[in-house]
Amino acid sequence: MLEPLAASVLTSLFPSRPLAAQVFASNSSFGTAMRSVKQSLASDFFTPHPRSVEGKGKGKALPEDEYGACSSSSDSCRLRSWEAVVDATAAPMTRFTSSRPRARRSPGHKYIASGSRSHIPSLRTWIRQVDVAQRRHASSRTAAELSRHTTPPDEQHIWQKTFKDVAEGADAFSADDAWHAYQCLCDSYGEAPGPASTAVAFMANLTMSVASGHQGEVSPEFLRLWGTRIRNALHHIDPGIQDMPRNLIRVRWNNVLISALAMEGRLDDAIEAARTMFKLTDPMHKAQQRANVVQVFTVIAHAMRQYSGSSAVFDYLVQEAELLSGYFNRPHTAWRNPALMRAATLFRSTSLDILACLEDPVQSLRSHLSLWSKKQLSFAGTLLILAMTGAERAKDAHAVLRLMQKESVPLQDGTLFLVIRDLVREDLFDEASALFAPLPSPTESQFAPYHSTGLYLRSHQGDVAAAEAHYDKLRRRKLAYSNDKNSIMHAYAKAGNPGRVLELFNEFFPSTATRKQDRPNIIHYTTVIYAHAQVGDLDGVNLWLGKLSEAGFRPDLHVYSIVLESFASRGDVTSMSTLLDQMRDSGVAMTAVICTTIISALASRGDPMSAEQLYKRAVQDGVVPDRAMVTAIMNAHAEAGSWDGVIRAWDYLCTPGRAGAAITIEVVNTLMKAYVLVGAPFRTIAHIFRQLPRKNLRPDSRTFVLLIQSACDSGFMDIAEELFEEMDRLVREEKQTSLQADVYVLTVLMSGYLRQGRRLRAKAMLDEMKSRGIEPNAVTYAAILKAYGEQKSENGRMVAQEFLNSLMESGTDDTWLQLIGGRRLTIETVYRPLLNAFVQHEEPEKVEQLYQDMLRSGGSPTLGTLTMLLDVHRRTGNIAAVQAIWPEIYRLGLEFTRQNTLLSPDAAQTPNLRAYGSLMCVPFSILIDALSAAGKHTEIAQTWKTLKDQGLQFDSHNWNHLVAALVRAGEPQRAFDIVENVILRYQRQSRRHLERERDMHPMSPLTLDLPPPEEGDLPPPRPEAPLHAAERRKAVAERWTRRLHNWESLDDRAAEDFAHPLHLLHTMSPLWNTWRPHGATLVLLGRVLTHLRSGRLVQAVQPESDMEFEQMAVDAEEIRRRTQAAGLVLGEIYERFPQTVQLVREYELMRRTSGYTNTAQGRS
């Protein structure tokens, strides 16, 4: 068995003079090593290759008796060289088994060398002999040979500079270039370049760069290659003859050799040797020596991760806790030596980054509970918590902490406070409060961290009173430092009180301050900016951005994120675009956080395709997507009704190993939102809710709100009330403060009662808001206005009008007008229900008057409000008003698309309407109906072409309205053609698409990465709008409750696959698979066939003409001609459009057998 390297170190430390016969036998390991050394440095010497026992010519090995003279040398001969052991691998195993006893391992993998140790000559003697041979070889060269090896001065200068830069610790360099320079210098000089200290430093820095991944992707093969190169190169660097530990060059030489061994995969040898070197210290140079050894530990950690995985690194760090635990504290001045501080910081970050890759840190700790001591478990738990908090895995850190508490493992100082702060950073306030609340009064040593952490927690919750209490205790003892001052400012910012934030800022940091600690830093400026962003004060945001710059700070990613989120929450796309341009100009790189904000903004604008393009471009640019970024894509599809996209993103997040893959309650909430918008039955959503504990997920307030929303949509108000009471119980008994009732859940309950006509219960919910100190918002008031506006009597609309007037007359400073979303959106929200009520009752004058009132109150024209104006004038036949309003709608549509392209990753993208069908298709259908009824058929064709040229993808409703318009234009064949070759073709294509096998483990969350359409397919249709109207959701849910019978089987599948019911509903539902002729369309085409069969042509509607009079005024010959033409048209329809004709007949039969009248029922 090979001698452990530790034995070599110990021999070097404690030399004893050996017998010459014992040390220098010709078959010794050192003799074997020496025979492998070449006298000259061949050009490929540093490239690893098999060793030869015997050389030829100039590469002939030194004679065995040449190094025997070393027996009479100084004490340096007693120093054992590491390399003698390394090169002993070339010797037969029998040479070692007879010369020394085997080393045995303890269960902890520590080497214990037993018996006596044999000695071999020192590296100094070996190097001296090799050096003499090299010099002799060089001097014997002929002039011709020397001329061939002459190097141009410029090139040699480049090599020397590269060598020097790397040796001095250059931050960035190419390992291949550095290695080439070193080889060339060796070949040029005939020996290792520079003094030994420089050459060793070169090797040390090269080793660290390669192992740390600075030279590209690291693999075991890559490490092994470089480890062998560096180990071979060390043969030719003379570390001097002075004994360790005073010989710093020899100490570092050995450290580099240990690193090379680790890189080659000889981890046990490297670990044991590193342990020995750690204990080797010279009082005069202890810090520098420790710095070098800590670098070795860093390389070992990198190598162990490659060869054995992150779990092995975890075990190693805990096993070596006695040596390494001190380096996981934050760097402190007690270390003093800058090199040691740098080395310790790098070792700490490297180790924690590796541990952050553990998939299940709790299981990693649990598996060692019976194997490690309490002290080891305490250190192990601390390591995992440090790693998880650093990787923004607060939930995992919390889970490790809970396991430690359960097993009574002692916590190291500060660990609990660290976890609490990390939970707060991820907005996990319930978990943070549950840890902080039961803490006893702090001891004197814990006073400051206790109250500082409590202040941090309460300030981020917006609990001003509790935050002030903690801050006051710190202030009284003069323990309120910079971060604490920022925390109390943040409390008021969170509460939406920028005025108080400014007061505190001026109090803490007076303009006359001269001391550094009395001057604000970038964090304090950011908090002021955040305070203004919270209330939508964009002027204040811009003002303080300017002050931040004037103070000498550059806005960082955190500042930009806050401002960007503020712009996004108000739909201010132009400002978002300007800010993104500024970020690019400032060199701020795109991150997953920024991408998530932009994707969320595009989601709110109904543009999932642009969101996907942004995601794809960001990944190509090196952004690593996280869970939030993928969830934002999932939400974009839910908002647009793209259920395929929702399911694909969910499946991606469920697939281990994907970037950002993780199922959290936020992801489940997004899926539940899709279920609500698709109109899924309450039973389906409730079943998913009941499965959350099995997935180790705890519902948050949004989860409860979605479930209560589903119960209200289905009319189960008693269940909705019980769920609300359960939320209150969890807050009261289990201190889950994030489940505190808010305006959203109470508005959902109030709206549910209003839809059922239970106004007393609805008023009770409104009173509950007031009693809890909750301010109703615009959505609350809109629900009340909608309930009164939808009453059949005019009195209800009058009450709604008076209520709206009282709201707007109450003042412009009301809180509900300042909510997130901006004043304009808030005003439109409260005006829209009454506008719609007047439209439904065909009262154009009141619609116009209310619209003008909205503008005077601070609202602005939007596609939604203008569409209502368009509709009311279409209903009342005012074609002039319709034609006057449409250009403004078209302009707003183009402006909307232009704004979205500002957020596009492709700056050269031309604005088009392709992605915005839900916005433009609805008013276009209204326009088609109005123009065709007025006989303006040419205008329809012109507008259709204009929108098509702008890229608008027409939806099924547009095509159905076009069918009606073509009939009114007297072109029944073309009407049947649209149904046969567009609508029915899309229907078949959609069904074929839905029948595709679901990919449960997609490589990408994007629908852009789906297989391309089949040849001959029409362009993929855009998804239909989701069911935002509660009435429609209720109708769909009731239909599904009747149709689905095998609920048990569906529940079983949903228990394991939460998205399975959505996949099933998506593939079966006739309501959101709308590519089919509408009922009104089929009724109209049936009348066309009846009309043609009676021998009458379908006449085009003409403006201001009496069709019945013109039909009666024709003579007999004209009637005969028309009858014959009608027959030809009918025959052509039967021949060319058989599927449509058959569908019309089947629909008429269904209507007769179902007791329907011939009155068109509108869209089915």
mmCIF file of C-alpha atoms in Angstrom, residues 407-706:
data_model
loop_
_atom_site.group_PDB
_atom_site.id
_atom_site.type_symbol
_atom_site.label_atom_id
_atom_site.label_comp_id
_atom_site.label_asym_id
_atom_site.label_seq_id
_atom_site.Cartn_x
_atom_site.Cartn_y
_atom_site.Cartn_z
ATOM 1 C CA GLU A 407 -33.804 17.108 18.136
ATOM 2 C CA SER A 408 -32.562 19.526 20.821
ATOM 3 C CA VAL A 409 -29.449 20.317 18.822
ATOM 4 C CA PRO A 410 -27.895 23.500 20.244
ATOM 5 C CA LEU A 411 -27.998 26.541 18.000
ATOM 6 C CA GLN A 412 -24.941 28.662 17.494
ATOM 7 C CA ASP A 413 -25.216 32.334 18.390
ATOM 8 C CA GLY A 414 -27.044 34.377 15.794
ATOM 9 C CA THR A 415 -28.385 31.414 13.827
ATOM 10 C CA LEU A 416 -31.997 31.948 14.839
ATOM 11 C CA PHE A 417 -31.880 35.661 14.034
ATOM 12 C CA LEU A 418 -30.275 34.875 10.681
ATOM 13 C CA VAL A 419 -33.162 32.574 9.724
ATOM 14 C CA ILE A 420 -35.767 35.107 10.850
ATOM 15 C CA ARG A 421 -34.219 37.831 8.696
ATOM 16 C CA ASP A 422 -34.040 35.513 5.701
ATOM 17 C CA LEU A 423 -37.693 34.541 6.100
ATOM 18 C CA VAL A 424 -38.576 38.227 6.195
ATOM 19 C CA ARG A 425 -36.625 38.870 2.994
ATOM 20 C CA GLU A 426 -38.798 36.294 1.248
ATOM 21 C CA ASP A 427 -42.000 37.750 2.776
ATOM 22 C CA LEU A 428 -42.570 34.648 4.923
ATOM 23 C CA PHE A 429 -43.804 36.689 7.838
ATOM 24 C CA ASP A 430 -45.828 33.949 9.519
ATOM 25 C CA GLU A 431 -42.822 31.672 9.842
ATOM 26 C CA ALA A 432 -40.613 34.558 10.978
ATOM 27 C CA SER A 433 -43.151 35.673 13.591
ATOM 28 C CA ALA A 434 -43.573 32.114 14.849
ATOM 29 C CA LEU A 435 -39.827 31.961 15.528
ATOM 30 C CA PHE A 436 -39.548 35.407 17.075
ATOM 31 C CA ALA A 437 -42.694 35.561 19.202
ATOM 32 C CA PRO A 438 -41.814 32.870 21.809
ATOM 33 C CA LEU A 439 -38.292 34.197 22.441
ATOM 34 C CA PRO A 440 -37.731 35.207 26.074
ATOM 35 C CA SER A 441 -36.455 38.586 27.110
ATOM 36 C CA PRO A 442 -32.943 38.906 25.762
ATOM 37 C CA THR A 443 -29.815 38.636 27.841
ATOM 38 C CA GLU A 444 -27.397 41.500 27.848
ATOM 39 C CA SER A 445 -25.292 39.961 25.067
ATOM 40 C CA GLN A 446 -28.372 39.310 22.956
ATOM 41 C CA PHE A 447 -30.097 42.648 23.574
ATOM 42 C CA ALA A 448 -28.956 44.383 20.395
ATOM 43 C CA PRO A 449 -29.426 41.469 17.917
ATOM 44 C CA TYR A 450 -32.820 40.629 19.474
ATOM 45 C CA HIS A 451 -34.306 44.098 19.117
ATOM 46 C CA SER A 452 -32.590 44.743 15.782
ATOM 47 C CA THR A 453 -34.139 41.556 14.375
ATOM 48 C CA GLY A 454 -37.538 42.383 15.863
ATOM 49 C CA LEU A 455 -37.339 45.836 14.312
ATOM 50 C CA TYR A 456 -36.427 44.323 10.946
ATOM 51 C CA LEU A 457 -39.374 41.907 11.109
ATOM 52 C CA ARG A 458 -42.015 44.385 12.216
ATOM 53 C CA SER A 459 -40.856 47.107 9.827
ATOM 54 C CA HIS A 460 -41.224 44.793 6.834
ATOM 55 C CA GLN A 461 -44.693 43.853 8.049
ATOM 56 C CA GLY A 462 -45.610 47.522 8.138
ATOM 57 C CA ASP A 463 -46.329 47.296 11.887
ATOM 58 C CA VAL A 464 -45.231 50.811 12.793
ATOM 59 C CA ALA A 465 -46.097 50.606 16.489
ATOM 60 C CA ALA A 466 -44.133 47.399 17.124
ATOM 61 C CA ALA A 467 -41.226 48.660 15.040
ATOM 62 C CA GLU A 468 -41.125 51.904 17.024
ATOM 63 C CA ALA A 469 -41.050 49.919 20.303
ATOM 64 C CA HIS A 470 -37.987 47.948 19.217
ATOM 65 C CA TYR A 471 -36.246 51.006 17.821
ATOM 66 C CA ASP A 472 -36.859 53.002 20.983
ATOM 67 C CA LYS A 473 -35.106 50.351 23.098
ATOM 68 C CA LEU A 474 -32.104 50.419 20.794
ATOM 69 C CA ARG A 475 -32.042 54.205 20.690
ATOM 70 C CA ARG A 476 -32.137 54.557 24.474
ATOM 71 C CA ARG A 477 -29.003 52.443 24.780
ATOM 72 C CA LYS A 478 -27.366 54.125 21.802
ATOM 73 C CA LEU A 479 -27.372 50.812 19.927
ATOM 74 C CA ALA A 480 -29.383 52.009 16.926
ATOM 75 C CA TYR A 481 -27.001 51.714 14.040
ATOM 76 C CA SER A 482 -27.298 52.515 10.344
ATOM 77 C CA ASN A 483 -29.291 49.407 9.449
ATOM 78 C CA ASP A 484 -31.699 49.963 12.340
ATOM 79 C CA LYS A 485 -32.325 53.525 11.209
ATOM 80 C CA ASN A 486 -33.149 52.191 7.786
ATOM 81 C CA SER A 487 -35.522 49.610 9.289
ATOM 82 C CA ILE A 488 -37.626 52.209 11.117
ATOM 83 C CA MET A 489 -37.746 54.270 7.929
ATOM 84 C CA HIS A 490 -38.856 51.165 6.048
ATOM 85 C CA ALA A 491 -41.708 50.630 8.504
ATOM 86 C CA TYR A 492 -43.262 53.964 7.545
ATOM 87 C CA ALA A 493 -42.493 53.398 3.862
ATOM 88 C CA LYS A 494 -44.290 50.062 3.990
ATOM 89 C CA ALA A 495 -47.246 51.725 5.680
ATOM 90 C CA GLY A 496 -47.450 54.282 2.857
ATOM 91 C CA ASN A 497 -46.272 57.308 4.839
ATOM 92 C CA PRO A 498 -43.505 58.955 2.800
ATOM 93 C CA GLY A 499 -43.812 62.171 4.788
ATOM 94 C CA ARG A 500 -42.667 60.482 7.997
ATOM 95 C CA VAL A 501 -39.892 58.719 6.089
ATOM 96 C CA LEU A 502 -38.548 62.096 4.962
ATOM 97 C CA GLU A 503 -38.735 63.425 8.523
ATOM 98 C CA LEU A 504 -36.683 60.499 9.806
ATOM 99 C CA PHE A 505 -34.193 60.816 6.961
ATOM 100 C CA ASN A 506 -33.566 64.474 7.752
ATOM 101 C CA GLU A 507 -33.368 63.691 11.474
ATOM 102 C CA PHE A 508 -30.879 60.860 11.071
ATOM 103 C CA PHE A 509 -28.776 62.514 8.401
ATOM 104 C CA PRO A 510 -28.703 66.311 8.784
ATOM 105 C CA SER A 511 -27.194 68.196 5.896
ATOM 106 C CA THR A 512 -24.516 69.612 8.208
ATOM 107 C CA ALA A 513 -23.215 66.164 9.237
ATOM 108 C CA THR A 514 -19.472 65.674 8.868
ATOM 109 C CA ARG A 515 -18.922 62.203 10.312
ATOM 110 C CA LYS A 516 -19.222 59.277 7.939
ATOM 111 C CA GLN A 517 -21.682 57.445 10.216
ATOM 112 C CA ASP A 518 -23.982 60.467 10.063
ATOM 113 C CA ARG A 519 -24.201 60.404 6.284
ATOM 114 C CA PRO A 520 -26.812 58.291 4.442
ATOM 115 C CA ASN A 521 -25.810 55.373 2.276
ATOM 116 C CA ILE A 522 -27.503 54.039 -0.841
ATOM 117 C CA ILE A 523 -29.832 51.854 1.238
ATOM 118 C CA HIS A 524 -31.311 54.869 3.010
ATOM 119 C CA TYR A 525 -31.887 56.664 -0.299
ATOM 120 C CA THR A 526 -33.495 53.510 -1.665
ATOM 121 C CA THR A 527 -35.921 53.390 1.247
ATOM 122 C CA VAL A 528 -37.046 56.952 0.543
ATOM 123 C CA ILE A 529 -37.541 56.050 -3.124
ATOM 124 C CA TYR A 530 -39.510 52.981 -2.071
ATOM 125 C CA ALA A 531 -41.734 55.127 0.158
ATOM 126 C CA HIS A 532 -42.691 57.331 -2.794
ATOM 127 C CA ALA A 533 -43.138 54.319 -5.057
ATOM 128 C CA GLN A 534 -45.546 52.767 -2.545
ATOM 129 C CA VAL A 535 -48.037 55.602 -3.023
ATOM 130 C CA GLY A 536 -47.405 56.067 -6.730
ATOM 131 C CA ASP A 537 -45.612 59.393 -6.352
ATOM 132 C CA LEU A 538 -43.509 59.210 -9.503
ATOM 133 C CA ASP A 539 -42.360 62.801 -9.109
ATOM 134 C CA GLY A 540 -40.997 61.899 -5.691
ATOM 135 C CA VAL A 541 -39.311 58.827 -7.105
ATOM 136 C CA ASN A 542 -37.569 60.865 -9.781
ATOM 137 C CA LEU A 543 -36.599 63.598 -7.301
ATOM 138 C CA TRP A 544 -34.878 61.160 -4.963
ATOM 139 C CA LEU A 545 -33.234 59.285 -7.794
ATOM 140 C CA GLY A 546 -31.613 62.583 -8.624
ATOM 141 C CA LYS A 547 -30.573 63.148 -5.000
ATOM 142 C CA LEU A 548 -29.111 59.666 -4.882
ATOM 143 C CA SER A 549 -26.952 60.485 -7.888
ATOM 144 C CA GLU A 550 -25.958 63.858 -6.440
ATOM 145 C CA ALA A 551 -24.734 62.059 -3.308
ATOM 146 C CA GLY A 552 -22.271 60.148 -5.459
ATOM 147 C CA PHE A 553 -24.153 56.846 -5.657
ATOM 148 C CA ARG A 554 -25.097 54.987 -8.794
ATOM 149 C CA PRO A 555 -28.517 53.350 -8.742
ATOM 150 C CA ASP A 556 -27.974 49.630 -8.272
ATOM 151 C CA LEU A 557 -30.134 46.676 -9.166
ATOM 152 C CA HIS A 558 -32.223 46.981 -6.007
ATOM 153 C CA VAL A 559 -33.050 50.612 -6.696
ATOM 154 C CA TYR A 560 -33.962 49.894 -10.292
ATOM 155 C CA SER A 561 -36.117 46.951 -9.215
ATOM 156 C CA ILE A 562 -38.156 49.101 -6.836
ATOM 157 C CA VAL A 563 -38.740 51.842 -9.399
ATOM 158 C CA LEU A 564 -39.496 49.359 -12.163
ATOM 159 C CA GLU A 565 -42.098 47.609 -10.013
ATOM 160 C CA SER A 566 -43.677 50.971 -9.250
ATOM 161 C CA PHE A 567 -43.989 51.801 -12.952
ATOM 162 C CA ALA A 568 -45.272 48.297 -13.723
ATOM 163 C CA SER A 569 -47.967 48.443 -11.049
ATOM 164 C CA ARG A 570 -49.406 51.507 -12.775
ATOM 165 C CA GLY A 571 -49.064 50.217 -16.292
ATOM 166 C CA ASP A 572 -46.603 52.983 -17.157
ATOM 167 C CA VAL A 573 -44.873 51.100 -19.950
ATOM 168 C CA THR A 574 -43.170 54.174 -21.404
ATOM 169 C CA SER A 575 -41.436 54.907 -18.096
ATOM 170 C CA MET A 576 -40.516 51.235 -17.762
ATOM 171 C CA SER A 577 -38.897 51.317 -21.176
ATOM 172 C CA THR A 578 -36.978 54.498 -20.378
ATOM 173 C CA LEU A 579 -35.742 52.986 -17.120
ATOM 174 C CA LEU A 580 -34.639 49.787 -18.858
ATOM 175 C CA ASP A 581 -32.681 51.851 -21.371
ATOM 176 C CA GLN A 582 -31.040 53.709 -18.500
ATOM 177 C CA MET A 583 -30.134 50.401 -16.855
ATOM 178 C CA ARG A 584 -28.500 49.167 -20.034
ATOM 179 C CA ASP A 585 -26.565 52.405 -20.415
ATOM 180 C CA SER A 586 -25.377 52.115 -16.810
ATOM 181 C CA GLY A 587 -24.169 48.567 -17.376
ATOM 182 C CA VAL A 588 -26.712 46.985 -15.025
ATOM 183 C CA ALA A 589 -27.160 43.427 -16.244
ATOM 184 C CA MET A 590 -30.574 41.879 -16.702
ATOM 185 C CA THR A 591 -31.481 39.516 -13.880
ATOM 186 C CA ALA A 592 -34.264 37.072 -13.140
ATOM 187 C CA VAL A 593 -35.855 39.646 -10.805
ATOM 188 C CA ILE A 594 -36.013 42.324 -13.509
ATOM 189 C CA CYS A 595 -37.271 39.811 -16.072
ATOM 190 C CA THR A 596 -40.010 38.698 -13.695
ATOM 191 C CA THR A 597 -41.220 42.288 -13.288
ATOM 192 C CA ILE A 598 -41.377 42.828 -17.054
ATOM 193 C CA ILE A 599 -43.071 39.479 -17.682
ATOM 194 C CA SER A 600 -45.670 40.332 -15.028
ATOM 195 C CA ALA A 601 -46.319 43.657 -16.745
ATOM 196 C CA LEU A 602 -46.823 41.903 -20.081
ATOM 197 C CA ALA A 603 -49.109 39.390 -18.372
ATOM 198 C CA SER A 604 -51.357 42.177 -17.101
ATOM 199 C CA ARG A 605 -51.547 43.430 -20.702
ATOM 200 C CA GLY A 606 -52.632 40.028 -22.022
ATOM 201 C CA ASP A 607 -49.460 39.369 -24.008
ATOM 202 C CA PRO A 608 -48.037 35.904 -23.148
ATOM 203 C CA MET A 609 -46.146 35.624 -26.427
ATOM 204 C CA SER A 610 -44.064 38.727 -25.776
ATOM 205 C CA ALA A 611 -43.505 37.439 -22.244
ATOM 206 C CA GLU A 612 -42.196 34.163 -23.651
ATOM 207 C CA GLN A 613 -39.941 35.945 -26.143
ATOM 208 C CA LEU A 614 -38.483 38.015 -23.318
ATOM 209 C CA TYR A 615 -37.881 34.868 -21.253
ATOM 210 C CA LYS A 616 -36.192 33.114 -24.165
ATOM 211 C CA ARG A 617 -33.940 36.072 -24.939
ATOM 212 C CA ALA A 618 -32.979 36.463 -21.273
ATOM 213 C CA VAL A 619 -31.932 32.806 -21.034
ATOM 214 C CA GLN A 620 -29.869 33.189 -24.197
ATOM 215 C CA ASP A 621 -28.169 36.206 -22.612
ATOM 216 C CA GLY A 622 -27.153 34.171 -19.584
ATOM 217 C CA VAL A 623 -29.971 34.863 -17.125
ATOM 218 C CA VAL A 624 -30.694 31.788 -15.016
ATOM 219 C CA PRO A 625 -34.481 31.654 -14.562
ATOM 220 C CA ASP A 626 -35.763 31.089 -11.058
ATOM 221 C CA ARG A 627 -39.105 29.848 -9.812
ATOM 222 C CA ALA A 628 -40.633 33.334 -9.749
ATOM 223 C CA MET A 629 -39.666 33.953 -13.372
ATOM 224 C CA VAL A 630 -41.230 30.690 -14.577
ATOM 225 C CA THR A 631 -44.313 31.308 -12.437
ATOM 226 C CA ALA A 632 -44.675 34.720 -14.094
ATOM 227 C CA ILE A 633 -44.793 32.963 -17.478
ATOM 228 C CA MET A 634 -47.433 30.615 -16.097
ATOM 229 C CA ASN A 635 -49.467 33.587 -14.863
ATOM 230 C CA ALA A 636 -49.178 35.328 -18.244
ATOM 231 C CA HIS A 637 -50.864 32.339 -19.874
ATOM 232 C CA ALA A 638 -53.549 32.203 -17.170
ATOM 233 C CA GLU A 639 -54.379 35.880 -17.709
ATOM 234 C CA ALA A 640 -54.695 35.292 -21.461
ATOM 235 C CA GLY A 641 -56.703 32.061 -21.214
ATOM 236 C CA SER A 642 -53.850 30.037 -22.724
ATOM 237 C CA TRP A 643 -54.414 26.856 -20.733
ATOM 238 C CA ASP A 644 -51.827 24.913 -22.729
ATOM 239 C CA GLY A 645 -49.213 27.408 -21.571
ATOM 240 C CA VAL A 646 -50.332 27.138 -17.945
ATOM 241 C CA ILE A 647 -50.079 23.339 -17.989
ATOM 242 C CA ARG A 648 -46.708 23.346 -19.741
ATOM 243 C CA ALA A 649 -45.181 25.788 -17.230
ATOM 244 C CA TRP A 650 -46.605 23.720 -14.356
ATOM 245 C CA ASP A 651 -45.141 20.504 -15.757
ATOM 246 C CA TYR A 652 -41.784 22.232 -16.170
ATOM 247 C CA LEU A 653 -41.800 23.378 -12.551
ATOM 248 C CA CYS A 654 -42.660 19.824 -11.446
ATOM 249 C CA THR A 655 -39.642 18.355 -13.255
ATOM 250 C CA PRO A 656 -36.551 18.052 -11.023
ATOM 251 C CA GLY A 657 -33.359 19.401 -12.506
ATOM 252 C CA ARG A 658 -34.934 22.200 -14.516
ATOM 253 C CA ALA A 659 -33.760 25.752 -13.845
ATOM 254 C CA GLY A 660 -36.123 27.257 -11.273
ATOM 255 C CA ALA A 661 -38.078 24.019 -10.873
ATOM 256 C CA ALA A 662 -39.909 23.969 -7.534
ATOM 257 C CA ILE A 663 -43.522 23.709 -6.436
ATOM 258 C CA THR A 664 -44.294 26.328 -3.846
ATOM 259 C CA ILE A 665 -47.564 27.752 -2.648
ATOM 260 C CA GLU A 666 -47.098 30.662 -5.086
ATOM 261 C CA VAL A 667 -46.990 28.227 -7.986
ATOM 262 C CA VAL A 668 -50.084 26.377 -6.732
ATOM 263 C CA ASN A 669 -51.882 29.699 -6.339
ATOM 264 C CA THR A 670 -51.224 30.486 -10.000
ATOM 265 C CA LEU A 671 -52.640 27.109 -10.998
ATOM 266 C CA MET A 672 -55.696 27.690 -8.802
ATOM 267 C CA LYS A 673 -56.154 31.068 -10.462
ATOM 268 C CA ALA A 674 -56.262 29.280 -13.827
ATOM 269 C CA TYR A 675 -58.927 26.920 -12.468
ATOM 270 C CA VAL A 676 -61.031 29.876 -11.308
ATOM 271 C CA LEU A 677 -60.697 31.654 -14.662
ATOM 272 C CA VAL A 678 -61.524 28.515 -16.608
ATOM 273 C CA GLY A 679 -64.718 28.058 -14.607
ATOM 274 C CA ALA A 680 -63.732 24.782 -12.930
ATOM 275 C CA PRO A 681 -66.211 23.334 -10.414
ATOM 276 C CA PHE A 682 -65.614 24.198 -6.780
ATOM 277 C CA ARG A 683 -65.070 20.530 -5.969
ATOM 278 C CA THR A 684 -61.981 20.415 -8.195
ATOM 279 C CA ILE A 685 -60.328 23.436 -6.592
ATOM 280 C CA ALA A 686 -61.274 22.332 -3.076
ATOM 281 C CA HIS A 687 -59.707 18.911 -3.689
ATOM 282 C CA ILE A 688 -56.389 20.539 -4.623
ATOM 283 C CA PHE A 689 -56.630 22.693 -1.495
ATOM 284 C CA ARG A 690 -57.063 19.584 0.668
ATOM 285 C CA GLN A 691 -53.952 17.986 -0.857
ATOM 286 C CA LEU A 692 -51.631 20.842 0.122
ATOM 287 C CA PRO A 693 -50.496 19.317 3.471
ATOM 288 C CA ARG A 694 -49.417 16.150 1.631
ATOM 289 C CA LYS A 695 -47.116 18.308 -0.485
ATOM 290 C CA ASN A 696 -45.733 20.110 2.597
ATOM 291 C CA LEU A 697 -47.372 23.314 1.427
ATOM 292 C CA ARG A 698 -49.214 25.745 3.661
ATOM 293 C CA PRO A 699 -51.976 27.887 2.131
ATOM 294 C CA ASP A 700 -51.504 31.620 2.322
ATOM 295 C CA SER A 701 -54.069 34.392 2.122
ATOM 296 C CA ARG A 702 -54.161 34.249 -1.674
ATOM 297 C CA THR A 703 -54.882 30.516 -1.580
ATOM 298 C CA PHE A 704 -57.865 31.116 0.698
ATOM 299 C CA VAL A 705 -59.117 34.013 -1.426
ATOM 300 C CA LEU A 706 -59.068 31.870 -4.586
#
